[in-house]
C-alpha angles and dihedrals in degrees: 000000000000116000128206119267118271115268122230112277091253095052093042091054092048094050097041090053089054114277105256125229090254093051136070129190126208122209138169125246127181092271109016147031103233134197116220117198132171106223096181130022130183099057110151106233096318114206113174139016139189131186119235122215091262090058094252118121143231111219125186124215116208093232091065108273124127113206130200106211130187122202090243087067098259110145134181135172118241128218129227102058114148117246110270135202100235100192129128108326091349130098137087104344130168132009129200135171124227117261086238094045093134088064103032106023090218120165124188126209131189117203144150110270133196120234106278088210091062101256123137095249130102138191143173114286134181125215132178134202141165117265109238134171095285103026142292121351133189091020117191133177110238100176137026121185114234135254107027105230132182103245140127094205146082107007096155118197144179129137121216131170119219122224087255092055100258118142117229117203119191118210141188132233092244093242107258092041094064093134088063088072088076098052128073101215093084141039097238113126094003142124109222130198123205139154116263091258092054097261121139119244112239092228096057107130099243101038091112098036114111112240095009125120105243095219092068116113101169136354144195094074126141108203117335110198099157132058138158140160119249105247094225107031098032089226120149114247121191138186122203139186116256119202111252096339128353107081103172141208111206137176099216114217125196112282096358126142116223094195110242120177096000091063130020141148090223141073134216118284089255088054093251116141120262093182133336091221123100094166130037134164111261094030129095125236118233118257088229136351142188128228111206098034121246091195098244124220125176129341140207141185113230113232103155134111100234092080105029094173089058096053110131094014121130119233121199124188120221134205107190089029091051091211147094113247112214110203111200105223121202122171092339095311132106106238101174143357125222124187115221127192093005108186090344106109105007135248113358111221103171137010127193140167112240126222087254092060093250122125121245129195135179122213123228104234140113084250097037128174141214104228127195122208117197138151113286114246 
């Protein structure tokens, strides 16, 4: 993997310390000189973001706050967010807007939810509400992961709309329930597909399978925290955390098994063996994987005009790797990987293309930032 050239000591210090809103750093990549500028600081462990039609953003904070952020740095907290279980990896997670937002003003949130029946379990849930002047109104829960389980780990979760209007929800295996990823009577380690009101599409692959939950689209996943539609094919692409090694990019197909924990390219964090199998009949191989892990977050295909030589490339944020991996895509194949921003701004939690064609990331920190990446002048 080729990393970006080293910045001058002054710029490196400025960026590593968190590039302030009054500062911008310029660095060289293989194809561009880019300007990196923190537009907003002081975000409390931001997790997901979505652009609104007016080019402002909604940004979630893991503790449970939903922020409305303008690119001039103006920020306010919105009302109406469901109560979240903010423990471990749980909290307020992804945010997405309805494909028909201009008509219905619907916003979707994924989050870790306590058991409504009063038990000690929790799971990933998805709620939607209409965005009003002060926040979300008429909020309703449209999906609850089952079963509720007492865990602080592996909630997923990204929200992506298909071209046909389905809502994909990516989920985690809940950590100690990894074997559940191979069975169809639970949502652990699954990608699910529903309609925006929570209904189940009749053509989901397991609708007619006895004992299977009908929302399931694909299974055998570990902890899917990145998802995007391919801009040409409309296919869902996902990226998930492996254990120690084996972060994976997959293109989940209906009814397919992606292997976890029966097959993996990783090992346990203590280096003990999970399985010696990397291939097995009935399971799908990843499209791409990392050993060692970079701790992947969200992903995006670049389709804008600001960086024409990056058009069609896949960008994947990384937490442990503290970078953005640019995967040079040619004719459906990854030809090359370039690491951007390595150790410059911290852990990358989300990455999105803005309406202006620039790239935006949020950093996973108690004092997180919204960072803009654009061509240097």
